[in-house]
XYZ file of C-alpha atoms in Angstrom:
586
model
C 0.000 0.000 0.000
C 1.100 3.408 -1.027
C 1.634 5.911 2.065
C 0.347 9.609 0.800
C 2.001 12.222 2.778
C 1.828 15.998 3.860
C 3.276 18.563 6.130
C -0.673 19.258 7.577
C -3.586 16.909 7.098
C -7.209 18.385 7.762
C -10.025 16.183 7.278
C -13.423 18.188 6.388
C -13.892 20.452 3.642
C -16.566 22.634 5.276
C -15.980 26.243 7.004
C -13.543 25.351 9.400
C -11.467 23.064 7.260
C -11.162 25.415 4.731
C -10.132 28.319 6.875
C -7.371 26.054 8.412
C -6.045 25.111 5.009
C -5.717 28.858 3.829
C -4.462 29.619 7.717
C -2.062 27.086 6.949
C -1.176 28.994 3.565
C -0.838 32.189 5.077
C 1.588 31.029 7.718
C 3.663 29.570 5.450
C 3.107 28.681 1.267
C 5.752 25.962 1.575
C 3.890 23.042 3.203
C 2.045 20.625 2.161
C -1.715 20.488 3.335
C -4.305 17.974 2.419
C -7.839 18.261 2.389
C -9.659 14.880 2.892
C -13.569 15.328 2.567
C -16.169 12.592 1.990
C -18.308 15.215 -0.325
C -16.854 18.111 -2.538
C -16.291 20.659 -0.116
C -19.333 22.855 -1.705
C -21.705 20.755 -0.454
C -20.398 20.970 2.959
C -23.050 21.655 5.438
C -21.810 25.048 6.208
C -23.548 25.594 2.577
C -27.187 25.960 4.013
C -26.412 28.278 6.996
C -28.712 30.643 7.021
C -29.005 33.551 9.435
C -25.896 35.054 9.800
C -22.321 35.418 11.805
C -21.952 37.400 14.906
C -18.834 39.434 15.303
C -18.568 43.185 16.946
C -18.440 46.436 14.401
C -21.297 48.878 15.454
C -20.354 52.033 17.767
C -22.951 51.036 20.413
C -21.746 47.349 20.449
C -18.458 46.579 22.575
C -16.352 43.577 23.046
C -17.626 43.253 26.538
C -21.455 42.866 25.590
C -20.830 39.993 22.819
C -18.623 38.420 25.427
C -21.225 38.626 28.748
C -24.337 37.508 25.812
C -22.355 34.478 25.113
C -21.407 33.433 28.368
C -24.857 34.183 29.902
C -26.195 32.527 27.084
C -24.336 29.617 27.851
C -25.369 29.329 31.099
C -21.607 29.543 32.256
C -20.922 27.044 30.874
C -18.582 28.098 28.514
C -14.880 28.733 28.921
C -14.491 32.145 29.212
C -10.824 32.350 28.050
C -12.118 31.189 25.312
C -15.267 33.168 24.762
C -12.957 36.025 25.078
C -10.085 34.733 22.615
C -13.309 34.515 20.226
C -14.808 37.735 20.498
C -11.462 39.712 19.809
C -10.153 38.135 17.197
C -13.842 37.846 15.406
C -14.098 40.940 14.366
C -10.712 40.756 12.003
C -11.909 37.141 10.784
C -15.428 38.870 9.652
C -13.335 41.958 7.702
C -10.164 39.517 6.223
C -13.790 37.677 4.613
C -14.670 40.482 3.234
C -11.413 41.676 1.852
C -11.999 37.527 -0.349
C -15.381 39.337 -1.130
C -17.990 38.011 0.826
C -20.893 40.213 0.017
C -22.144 41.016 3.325
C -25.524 42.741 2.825
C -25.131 46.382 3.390
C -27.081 49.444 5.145
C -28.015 52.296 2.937
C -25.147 54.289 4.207
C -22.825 51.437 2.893
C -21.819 50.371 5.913
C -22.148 46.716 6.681
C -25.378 45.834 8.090
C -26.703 43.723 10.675
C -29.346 41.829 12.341
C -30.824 40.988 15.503
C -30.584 37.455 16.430
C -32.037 35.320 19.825
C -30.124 35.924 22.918
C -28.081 38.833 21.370
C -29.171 42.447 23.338
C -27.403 44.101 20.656
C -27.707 43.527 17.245
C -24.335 42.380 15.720
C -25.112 39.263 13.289
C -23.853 39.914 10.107
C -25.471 38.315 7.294
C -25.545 37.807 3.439
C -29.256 37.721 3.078
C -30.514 34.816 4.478
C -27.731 32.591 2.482
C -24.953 33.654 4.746
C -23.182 29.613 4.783
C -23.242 29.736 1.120
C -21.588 33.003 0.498
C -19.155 32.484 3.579
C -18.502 28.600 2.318
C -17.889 29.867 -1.483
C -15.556 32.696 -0.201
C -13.388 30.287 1.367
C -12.877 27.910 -1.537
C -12.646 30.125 -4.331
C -9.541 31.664 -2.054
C -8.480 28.220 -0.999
C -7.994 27.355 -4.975
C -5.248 30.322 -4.889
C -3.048 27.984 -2.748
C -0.820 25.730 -4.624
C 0.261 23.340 -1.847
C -3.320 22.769 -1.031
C -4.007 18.858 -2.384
C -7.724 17.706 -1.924
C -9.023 14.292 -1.661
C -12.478 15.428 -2.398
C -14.916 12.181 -2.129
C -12.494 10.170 0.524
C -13.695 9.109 3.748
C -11.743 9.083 6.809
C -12.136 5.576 8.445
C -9.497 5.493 11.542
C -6.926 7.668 12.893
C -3.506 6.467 12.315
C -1.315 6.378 15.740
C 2.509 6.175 16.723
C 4.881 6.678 19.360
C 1.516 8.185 21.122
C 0.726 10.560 18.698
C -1.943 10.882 15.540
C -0.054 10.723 12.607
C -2.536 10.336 9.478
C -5.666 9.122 8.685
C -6.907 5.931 6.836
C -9.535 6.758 4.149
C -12.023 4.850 2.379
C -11.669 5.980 -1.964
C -14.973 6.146 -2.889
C -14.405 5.883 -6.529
C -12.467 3.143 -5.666
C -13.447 1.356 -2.516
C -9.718 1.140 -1.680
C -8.099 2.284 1.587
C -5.432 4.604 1.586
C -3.223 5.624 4.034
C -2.916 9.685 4.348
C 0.207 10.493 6.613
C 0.305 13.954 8.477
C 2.880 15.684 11.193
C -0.195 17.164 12.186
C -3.891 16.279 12.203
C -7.099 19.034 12.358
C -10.218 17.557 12.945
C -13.101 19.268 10.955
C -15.838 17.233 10.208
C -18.847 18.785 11.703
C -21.431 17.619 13.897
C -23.423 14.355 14.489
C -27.138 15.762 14.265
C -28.081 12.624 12.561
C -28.452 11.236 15.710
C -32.030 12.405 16.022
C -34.612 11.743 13.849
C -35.737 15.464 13.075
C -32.809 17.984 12.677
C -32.014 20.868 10.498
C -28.384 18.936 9.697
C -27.256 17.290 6.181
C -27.469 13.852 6.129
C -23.396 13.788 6.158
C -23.498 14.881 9.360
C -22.997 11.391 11.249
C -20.088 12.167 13.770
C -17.450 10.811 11.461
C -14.404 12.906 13.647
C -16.059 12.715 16.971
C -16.648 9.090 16.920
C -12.961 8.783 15.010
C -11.589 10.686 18.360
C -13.496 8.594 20.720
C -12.254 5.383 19.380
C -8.564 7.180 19.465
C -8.592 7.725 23.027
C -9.581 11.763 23.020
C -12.715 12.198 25.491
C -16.015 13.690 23.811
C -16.770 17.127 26.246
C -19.989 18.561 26.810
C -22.001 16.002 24.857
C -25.329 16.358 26.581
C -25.946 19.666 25.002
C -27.892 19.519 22.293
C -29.418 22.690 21.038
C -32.718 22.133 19.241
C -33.656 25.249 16.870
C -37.076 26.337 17.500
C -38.078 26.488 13.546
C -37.604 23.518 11.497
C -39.752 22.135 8.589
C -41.970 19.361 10.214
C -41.026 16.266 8.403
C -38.083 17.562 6.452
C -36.548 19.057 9.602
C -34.978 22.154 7.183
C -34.526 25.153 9.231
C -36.341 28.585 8.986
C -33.986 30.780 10.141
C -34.030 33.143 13.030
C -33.276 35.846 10.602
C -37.145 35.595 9.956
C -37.374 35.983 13.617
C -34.600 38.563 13.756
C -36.232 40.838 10.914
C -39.673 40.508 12.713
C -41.371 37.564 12.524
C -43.604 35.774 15.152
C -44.261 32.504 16.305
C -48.269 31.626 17.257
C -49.897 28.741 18.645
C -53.481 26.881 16.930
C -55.650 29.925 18.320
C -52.725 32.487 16.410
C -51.744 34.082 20.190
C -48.241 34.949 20.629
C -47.469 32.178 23.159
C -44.291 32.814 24.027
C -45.296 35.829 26.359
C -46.307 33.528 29.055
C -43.054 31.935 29.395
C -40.053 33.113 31.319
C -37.393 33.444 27.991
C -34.272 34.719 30.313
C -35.253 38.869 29.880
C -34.940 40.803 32.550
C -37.690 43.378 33.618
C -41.013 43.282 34.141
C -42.639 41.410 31.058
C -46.481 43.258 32.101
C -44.588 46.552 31.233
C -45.955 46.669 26.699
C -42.473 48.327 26.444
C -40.792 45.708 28.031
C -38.108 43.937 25.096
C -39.651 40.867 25.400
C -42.964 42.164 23.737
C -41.218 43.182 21.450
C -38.833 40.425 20.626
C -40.072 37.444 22.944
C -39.236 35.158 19.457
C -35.504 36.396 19.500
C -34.861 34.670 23.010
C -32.475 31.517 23.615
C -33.083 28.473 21.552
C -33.406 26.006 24.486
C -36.120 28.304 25.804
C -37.903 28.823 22.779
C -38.118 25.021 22.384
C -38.629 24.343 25.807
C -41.599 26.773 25.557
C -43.309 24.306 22.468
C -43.130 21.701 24.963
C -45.224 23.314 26.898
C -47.651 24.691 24.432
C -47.906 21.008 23.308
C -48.771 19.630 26.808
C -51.958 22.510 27.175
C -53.516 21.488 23.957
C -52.567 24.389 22.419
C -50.384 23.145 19.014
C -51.139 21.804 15.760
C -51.512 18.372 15.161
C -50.073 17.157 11.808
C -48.586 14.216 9.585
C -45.128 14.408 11.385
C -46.262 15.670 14.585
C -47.336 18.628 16.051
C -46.483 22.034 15.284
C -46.956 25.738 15.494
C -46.678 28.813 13.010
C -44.526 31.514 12.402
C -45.849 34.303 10.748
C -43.913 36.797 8.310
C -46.478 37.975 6.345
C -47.063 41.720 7.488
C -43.323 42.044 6.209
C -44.236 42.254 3.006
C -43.067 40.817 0.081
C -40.763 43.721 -0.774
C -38.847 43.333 2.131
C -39.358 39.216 2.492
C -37.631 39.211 -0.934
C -34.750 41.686 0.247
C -33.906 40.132 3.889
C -35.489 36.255 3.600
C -35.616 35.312 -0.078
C -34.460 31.634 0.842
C -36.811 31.439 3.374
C -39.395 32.154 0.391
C -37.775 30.004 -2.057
C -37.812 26.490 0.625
C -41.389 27.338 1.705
C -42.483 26.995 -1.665
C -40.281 24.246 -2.752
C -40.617 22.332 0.856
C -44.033 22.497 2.296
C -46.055 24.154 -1.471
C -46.749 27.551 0.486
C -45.898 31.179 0.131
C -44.984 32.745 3.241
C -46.082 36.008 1.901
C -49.770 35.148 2.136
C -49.359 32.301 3.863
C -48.512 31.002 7.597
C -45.083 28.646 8.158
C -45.680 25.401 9.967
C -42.643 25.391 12.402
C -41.455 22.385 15.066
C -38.614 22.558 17.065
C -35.550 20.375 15.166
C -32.207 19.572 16.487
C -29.952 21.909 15.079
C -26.521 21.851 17.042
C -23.910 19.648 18.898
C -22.778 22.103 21.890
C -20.322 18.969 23.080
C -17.367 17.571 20.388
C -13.812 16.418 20.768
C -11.944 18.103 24.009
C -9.911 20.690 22.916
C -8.037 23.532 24.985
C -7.793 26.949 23.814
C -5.737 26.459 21.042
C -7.344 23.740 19.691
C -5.299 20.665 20.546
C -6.801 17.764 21.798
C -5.443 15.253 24.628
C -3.983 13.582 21.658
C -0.057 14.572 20.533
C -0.673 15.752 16.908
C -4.434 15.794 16.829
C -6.322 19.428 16.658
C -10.070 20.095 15.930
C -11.794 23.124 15.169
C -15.862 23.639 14.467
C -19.025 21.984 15.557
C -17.322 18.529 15.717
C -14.904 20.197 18.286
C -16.125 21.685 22.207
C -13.562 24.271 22.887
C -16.218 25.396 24.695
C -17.560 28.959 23.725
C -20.980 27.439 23.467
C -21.926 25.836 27.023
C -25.150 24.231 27.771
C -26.937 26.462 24.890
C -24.989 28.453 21.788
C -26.340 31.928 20.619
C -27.492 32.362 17.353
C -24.763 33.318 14.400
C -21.506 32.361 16.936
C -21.161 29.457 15.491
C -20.610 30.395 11.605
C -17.931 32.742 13.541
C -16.629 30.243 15.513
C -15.862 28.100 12.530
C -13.302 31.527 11.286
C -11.625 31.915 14.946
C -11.346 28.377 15.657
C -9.934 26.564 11.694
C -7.516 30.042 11.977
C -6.388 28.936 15.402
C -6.300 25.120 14.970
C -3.697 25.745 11.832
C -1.529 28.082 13.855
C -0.953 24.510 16.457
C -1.273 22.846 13.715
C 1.792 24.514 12.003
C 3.884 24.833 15.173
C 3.317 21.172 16.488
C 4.530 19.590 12.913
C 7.668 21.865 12.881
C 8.691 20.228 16.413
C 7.434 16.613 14.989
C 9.751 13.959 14.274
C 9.105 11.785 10.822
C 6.255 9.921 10.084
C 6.550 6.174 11.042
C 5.437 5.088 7.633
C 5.503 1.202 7.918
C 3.846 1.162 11.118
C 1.009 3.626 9.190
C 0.661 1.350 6.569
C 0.028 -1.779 8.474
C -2.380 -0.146 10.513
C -4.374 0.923 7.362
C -4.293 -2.532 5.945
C -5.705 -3.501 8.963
C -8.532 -1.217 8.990
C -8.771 -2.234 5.212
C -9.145 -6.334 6.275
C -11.351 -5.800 9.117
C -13.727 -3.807 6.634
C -13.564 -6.725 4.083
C -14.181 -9.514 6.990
C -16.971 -7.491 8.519
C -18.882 -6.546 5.398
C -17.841 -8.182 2.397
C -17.264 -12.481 3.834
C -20.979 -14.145 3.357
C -23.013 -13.672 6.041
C -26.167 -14.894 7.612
C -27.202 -11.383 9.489
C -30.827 -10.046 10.273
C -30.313 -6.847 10.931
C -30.305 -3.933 8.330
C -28.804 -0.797 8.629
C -31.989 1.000 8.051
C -33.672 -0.330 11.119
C -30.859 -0.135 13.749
C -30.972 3.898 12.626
C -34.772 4.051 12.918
C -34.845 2.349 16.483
C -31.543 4.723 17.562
C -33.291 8.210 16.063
C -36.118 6.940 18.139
C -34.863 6.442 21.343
C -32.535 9.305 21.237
C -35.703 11.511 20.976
C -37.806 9.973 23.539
C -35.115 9.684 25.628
C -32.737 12.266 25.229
C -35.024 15.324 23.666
C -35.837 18.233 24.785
C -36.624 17.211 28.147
C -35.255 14.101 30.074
C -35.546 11.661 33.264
C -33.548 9.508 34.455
C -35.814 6.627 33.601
C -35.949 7.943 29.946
C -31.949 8.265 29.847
C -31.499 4.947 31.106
C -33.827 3.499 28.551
C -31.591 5.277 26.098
C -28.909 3.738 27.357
C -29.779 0.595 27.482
C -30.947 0.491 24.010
C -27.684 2.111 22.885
C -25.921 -0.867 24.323
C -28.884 -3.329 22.708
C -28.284 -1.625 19.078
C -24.434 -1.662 19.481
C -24.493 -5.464 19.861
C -27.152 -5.865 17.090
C -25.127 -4.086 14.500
C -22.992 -6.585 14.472
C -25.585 -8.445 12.642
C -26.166 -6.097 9.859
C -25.394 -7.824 6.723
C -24.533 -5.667 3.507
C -26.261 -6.513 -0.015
C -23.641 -4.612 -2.106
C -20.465 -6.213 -2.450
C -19.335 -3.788 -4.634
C -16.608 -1.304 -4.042
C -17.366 1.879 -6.432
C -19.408 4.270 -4.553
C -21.146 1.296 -2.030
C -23.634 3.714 -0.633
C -24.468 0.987 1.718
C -21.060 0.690 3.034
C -20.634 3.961 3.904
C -23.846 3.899 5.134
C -23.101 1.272 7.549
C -19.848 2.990 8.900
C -22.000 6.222 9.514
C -24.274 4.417 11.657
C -21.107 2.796 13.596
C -20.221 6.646 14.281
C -23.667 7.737 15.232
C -23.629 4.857 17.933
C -20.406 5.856 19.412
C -21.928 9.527 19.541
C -25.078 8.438 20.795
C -23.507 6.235 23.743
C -21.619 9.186 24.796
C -24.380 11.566 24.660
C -26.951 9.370 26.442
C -24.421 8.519 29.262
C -22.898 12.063 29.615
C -26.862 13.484 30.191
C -27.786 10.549 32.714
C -24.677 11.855 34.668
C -25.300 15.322 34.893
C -28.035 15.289 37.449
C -29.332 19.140 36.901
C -30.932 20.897 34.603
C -28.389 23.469 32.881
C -29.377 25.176 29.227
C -30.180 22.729 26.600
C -30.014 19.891 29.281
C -33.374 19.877 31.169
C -33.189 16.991 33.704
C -37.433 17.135 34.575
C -36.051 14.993 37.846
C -33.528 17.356 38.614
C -35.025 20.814 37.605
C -32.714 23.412 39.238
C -29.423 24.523 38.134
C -26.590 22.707 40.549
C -23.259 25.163 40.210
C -21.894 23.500 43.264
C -21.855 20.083 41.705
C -22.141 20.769 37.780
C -20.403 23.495 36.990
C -18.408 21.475 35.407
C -17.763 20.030 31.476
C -18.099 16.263 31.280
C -15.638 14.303 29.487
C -17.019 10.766 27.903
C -14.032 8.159 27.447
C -14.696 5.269 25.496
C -14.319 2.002 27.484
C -14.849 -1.690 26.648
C -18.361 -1.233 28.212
C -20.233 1.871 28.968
C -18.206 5.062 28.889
C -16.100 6.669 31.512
C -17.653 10.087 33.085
C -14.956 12.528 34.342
C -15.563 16.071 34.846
C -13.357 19.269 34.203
C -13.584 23.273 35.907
C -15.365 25.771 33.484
C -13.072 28.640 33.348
C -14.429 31.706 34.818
C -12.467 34.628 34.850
C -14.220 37.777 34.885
C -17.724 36.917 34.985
C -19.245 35.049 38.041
C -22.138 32.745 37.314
C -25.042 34.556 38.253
C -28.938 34.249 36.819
C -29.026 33.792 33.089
C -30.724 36.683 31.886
C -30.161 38.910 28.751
C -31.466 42.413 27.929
C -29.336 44.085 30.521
C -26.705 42.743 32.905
C-alpha cells in the first residue's frame, strides 16, 4: 500500500477546514496540506447556513457585551478564556472575509449591516441575506484554490486515525471511486468534520453529518466534552426538519400557537424586567430569546392542547407575512424560495408550519484553547470540536464565527506542532491501514447470515434518542436510552450488507456512519444521565434546578470496553461570576 504524505492533514472540507487550510497557507506557502472530505467541499453543510455570523463592528456594540451575551447565554458554561479569545479576534476574521469578497448585505449608508438574532441584546449578526453559509462557504474555496500546496481528496472518507509513538499521525480513508483504503500520513492532524445531528430523527443537519471525527476521536482515546448539550432550533420544517432561520425571527417575525396568540409571552425566555410593562423587550422580541427556551416553551404549548396536530407531529406557526413581500424578498428570499419548494406555500400570504428540530452539537472532541486535543498531533476546530464557547446552549450566528476563529487557530498549532514533529513512522502507518482495510472486508464483504439492516438499527436509535434524550429528560428515559444504545451496538454486528461492490457502495458507507452515530449516541446518552441538573439545553425534569456546586463542570465521555467513563473538568471563569441567566441588561 502506497503511504500519501503531507506537512498538515485536515479532514473536512466545510468552514472550518477550509479556513485552516488557507491559515495554513498564510503562515507559510511551503507546506504541504491535504484536504480529505467525503463530499466536494461545496456541499459541505456550512452551505445551508442561514441567518448570519456574529462578530462586533457597530459604535454602540463593545467587546464586553458579545462576550457577557455568550457566556450568559451559555449558562456559564462556557470557557471564558475562550469566549474572550473569540470575540477579539472575530471581528478581524469577519473583515479579512470580506477583503476575499464576501458580500455582506449592506445598510443604505454602505456600511455593513446587521441583524438581531435570539439571545443577542445588541444587534451584531452579520449576514448575506438569508444565504450567509453559502456566500461564507464559497468565499473560502474560491480563495483556498489560490493555494498551490493545497491537495484535496475530495470524495475520501476518513475511516481510523492512524497512531505512533503516542501521537496521531494520518488518517486511513475509504476511496470512494475506488473502494480502496489509503493511508494519508500527516505531522499534524485538524479535525473538521462537523457535527453528528443525525443522531435524532428530526434535525435541520445534512445527512453527512454522522459524527465521522467525533466518533474517530473517541475510538482514538480523546474524550467527547460537553455532549449532553444539544441545542434544538425552534423552527424547522416538520417532516423535512430544514430550518427557517431566526433571521425571519430577527427581521420581525412571530411565532403563534393553533388559536394564532403569541405564546411565548407567558413563558419566562431569560429577559430581565417586568414582562407586564408593553415596552418591556420581550414584547417586542419574545421570538428572539435563547433556543433552548424557545423550544422548551413548544413543549409546553404542546402539553396545554394548544399546538397543531399534523402528519409528522405537532407544530406551530410563524408568521412573516405583514413584512411584506418587498422586504421578504430583500432580507429572507431563501426562506421564500424552501417554503415553496418544501411544504407548497408562500410565506407572503401564507402562515409557516414550524417544530422545534435539532440543530446543534454544543459537546465535540476536548480541545483547549488552542485547539489541541489530549492527543499529541491531533487538533479540531468547528461543531465537531467543544472548545467550549458554546456551554449548555450556543447563541445564534456564533457558530458560523466560531468556525473563522477556531480553523484560523487550529492551523496556527497545527503549524507549530509539525515543525517540532519527528518523521512519520510510515511502515507502522501502513500496516495499521491494511488492517482497517481487512477488518472492513471480513466485517462486510465475507458471506453472512445477518438479520439486521442498517436501516432499522438507525430508525430504532433516532427513536430512542428523541424519547429519551429530547428536549426534556428523566432519568428513567436516559437509562432506557442507554440501554438500548448498548442493545443496538451489539445488534449491528448483525447487519449484513447486499452490495459487495466497491465503487461508490452507498451501503457501506452507510453502515460505517451508523457505527459513528452509535459511538456519539452512547456518549451523549451517558454524559446526560450523569449530569443530574438541569443546565441550558439539558433539562433533567427529575432534577429541575441549576446545581453550580456540583455541575459546573464540562463532562468528558471516554470510550471504554463497556459503557463510557464520566470525568468532569472546571469551566473557566475569569471575569464573569455565574449569576442568573438573563439577557437584555446585565
Amino acid at each position: 500500500m502506497e503511504l500519501l504524505q503531507h506537512d498538515i492533514l485536515i479532514i473536512g472540507g466545510g468552514g472550518a477546514g477550509l479556513r485552516a487550510a488557507i491559515a495554513i497557507g498564510e503562515e507559510n506557502p511551503d507546506l504541504s496540506v491535504g484536504v480529505v472530505s467525503k463530499i466536494y467541499p461545496m456541499r459541505s453543510h456550512t452551505v445551508s447556513a442561514e441567518g448570519g455570523a456574529a462578530a462586533v463592528i457597530k459604535p454602540n456594540d463593545s467587546l464586553e457585551d458579545h462576550c457577557y451575551d455568550t457566556i450568559s447565554g451559555a449558562d456559564w458554561m462556557a470557557d471564558q478564556d475562550a469566549v474572550e479569545a473569540f470575540v477579539n479576534e472575530a471581528p478581524a476574521e469577519m473583515i479579512q472575509l470580506e477583503h476575499w469578497g464576501c458580500p455582506w448585505s449592506r445598510e443604505p449608508d454602505g456600511s455593513v449591516a446587521v441583524r438581531p438574532f435570539g439571545g443577542m441584546k445588541i444587534e451584531r449578526t452579520w449576514f448575506a441575506a438569508d444565504k450567509t453559509g453559502f456566500h461564507m462557504l464559497h468565499t473560502l474555496f474560491q480563495t483556498a484554490l489560490k493555494y498551490d500546496n493545497i491537495v484535496r481528496y475530495d470524495e475520501w472518507f476518513a475511516v481510523r486515525l492512524l497512531l505512533h509513538d503516542g501521537r496521531c499521525q494520518g488518517v486511513a480513508a475509504l476511496e470512494l471511486r475506488t473502494g480502496q483504503i489509503r493511508a494519508i500520513a500527516g505531522k499534524a492532524t485538524i479535525m473538521c468534520t462537523g457535527g453528528s445531528g443525525r443522531v435524532f430523527p428530526f434535525t435541520t443537519n445534512a445527512a453527512v453529518k454522522t459524527g465521522d471525527g467525533m466518533a474517530l476521536a473517541y475510538r482514538a482515546g480523546v474524550p467527547m466534552k460537553d455532549m449532553e448539550f444539544v441545542q434544538y432550533h425552534p423552527t424547522g420544517l416538520p417532516g423535512t426538519g430544514i430550518l427557517i432561520t431566526e433571521a425571519s425571527r430577527g427581521e420581525g417575525g412571530i411565532i403563534v400557537n393553533k388559536d394564532g396568540y403569541r405564546y411565548l409571552q407567558d413563558y419566562d425566555l431569560g429577559q430581565a424586567l417586568d414582562v407586564n410593562d408593553p415596552q418591556h423587550p420581550q414584547k417586542r422580541t419574545m421570538e428572539l430569546g435563547p433556543r433552548d427556551r424557545l423550544s422548551q416553551a413548544f413543549v409546553q404549548e404542546r402539553k396545554k392542547g394548544r399546538t397543531i396536530e399534523g402528519e409528522y407531529g405537532d407544530y406551530v406557526h410563524l408568521d412573516v407575512r405583514h413584512m411584506g413581500e418587498k422586504l421578504i424578498n430583500k432580507k429572507i428570499p431563501f426562506v421564500r424560495e424552501l417554503c415553496k419548494n418544501y411544504v407548497g406555500i408562500d410565506p407572503v400570504h401564507e402562515l409557516i408550519p414550524v417544530r422545534p428540530v435539532v440543530h446543534y452539537m454544543m459537546g465535540g472532541i476536548h480541545t483547549d484553547i488552542e485547539a489541541a486535543t489530549p492527543l499529541p498531533g491531533l487538533f479540531a476546530a468547528g461543531e465537531c470540536a467543544c472548545v467550549s464557547i458554546n456551554g449548555a446552549n450556543r447563541l445564534g450566528s456564533n457558530s458560523l464565527t466560531e468556525l473563522l476563529v477556531f480553523g484560523t487557530r487550529a492551523a496556527r498549532s497545527a503549524v507549530k506542532f509539525g515543525a517540532q514533529a519527528g518523521e512519520v513512522a510510515r511502515a507502522e502507518l501502513i500496516a495499521q491501514a491494511e488492517q482497517e482495510q481487512q477488518r472492513i472486508r471480513e466485517r462486510f464483504f465475507r458471506p453472512q447470515t445477518g438479520t439486521e439492516s442498517i436501516a432499522g438499527l438507525r430508525v430504532e436509535l433516532n427513536q430512542t434518542m428523541e424519547s429519551g434524550a429530547g428536549i426534556y429528560r428523566t432519568e428513567a428515559s436516559l437509562q432506557e436510552s442507554c440501554e438500548k444504545i448498548r442493545e443496538l451496538k451489539e445488534r449491528f454486528g448483525q447487519v449484513e450488507l447486499a452490495d459487495h461492490s466497491l465503487t461508490f457502495n452507498t451501503e457501506l458507507t452507510t453502515a460505517l456512519e451508523l457505527e459513528y452515530l452509535l459511538d456519539v449516541a452512547e456518549a451523549l446518552a451517558h454524559s446526560a444521565l450523569a449530569r443530574t441538573e438541569s443546565r441550558g439545553s439539558h433539562q433533567r425534569t427529575d432534577h429541575p434546578k441549576r446545581d453550580d456546586e456540583n455541575f459546573l463542570k464540562h463532562s468528558l465521555a471516554y470510550r471504554t470496553d463497556g459503557d463510557p467513563r464520566i470525568e468532569y473538568l472546571d469551566v473557566v471563569i475569569t471575569r464573569w461570576p455565574p449569576g442568573e441567566r438573563v439577557y437584555g441588561s446585565k
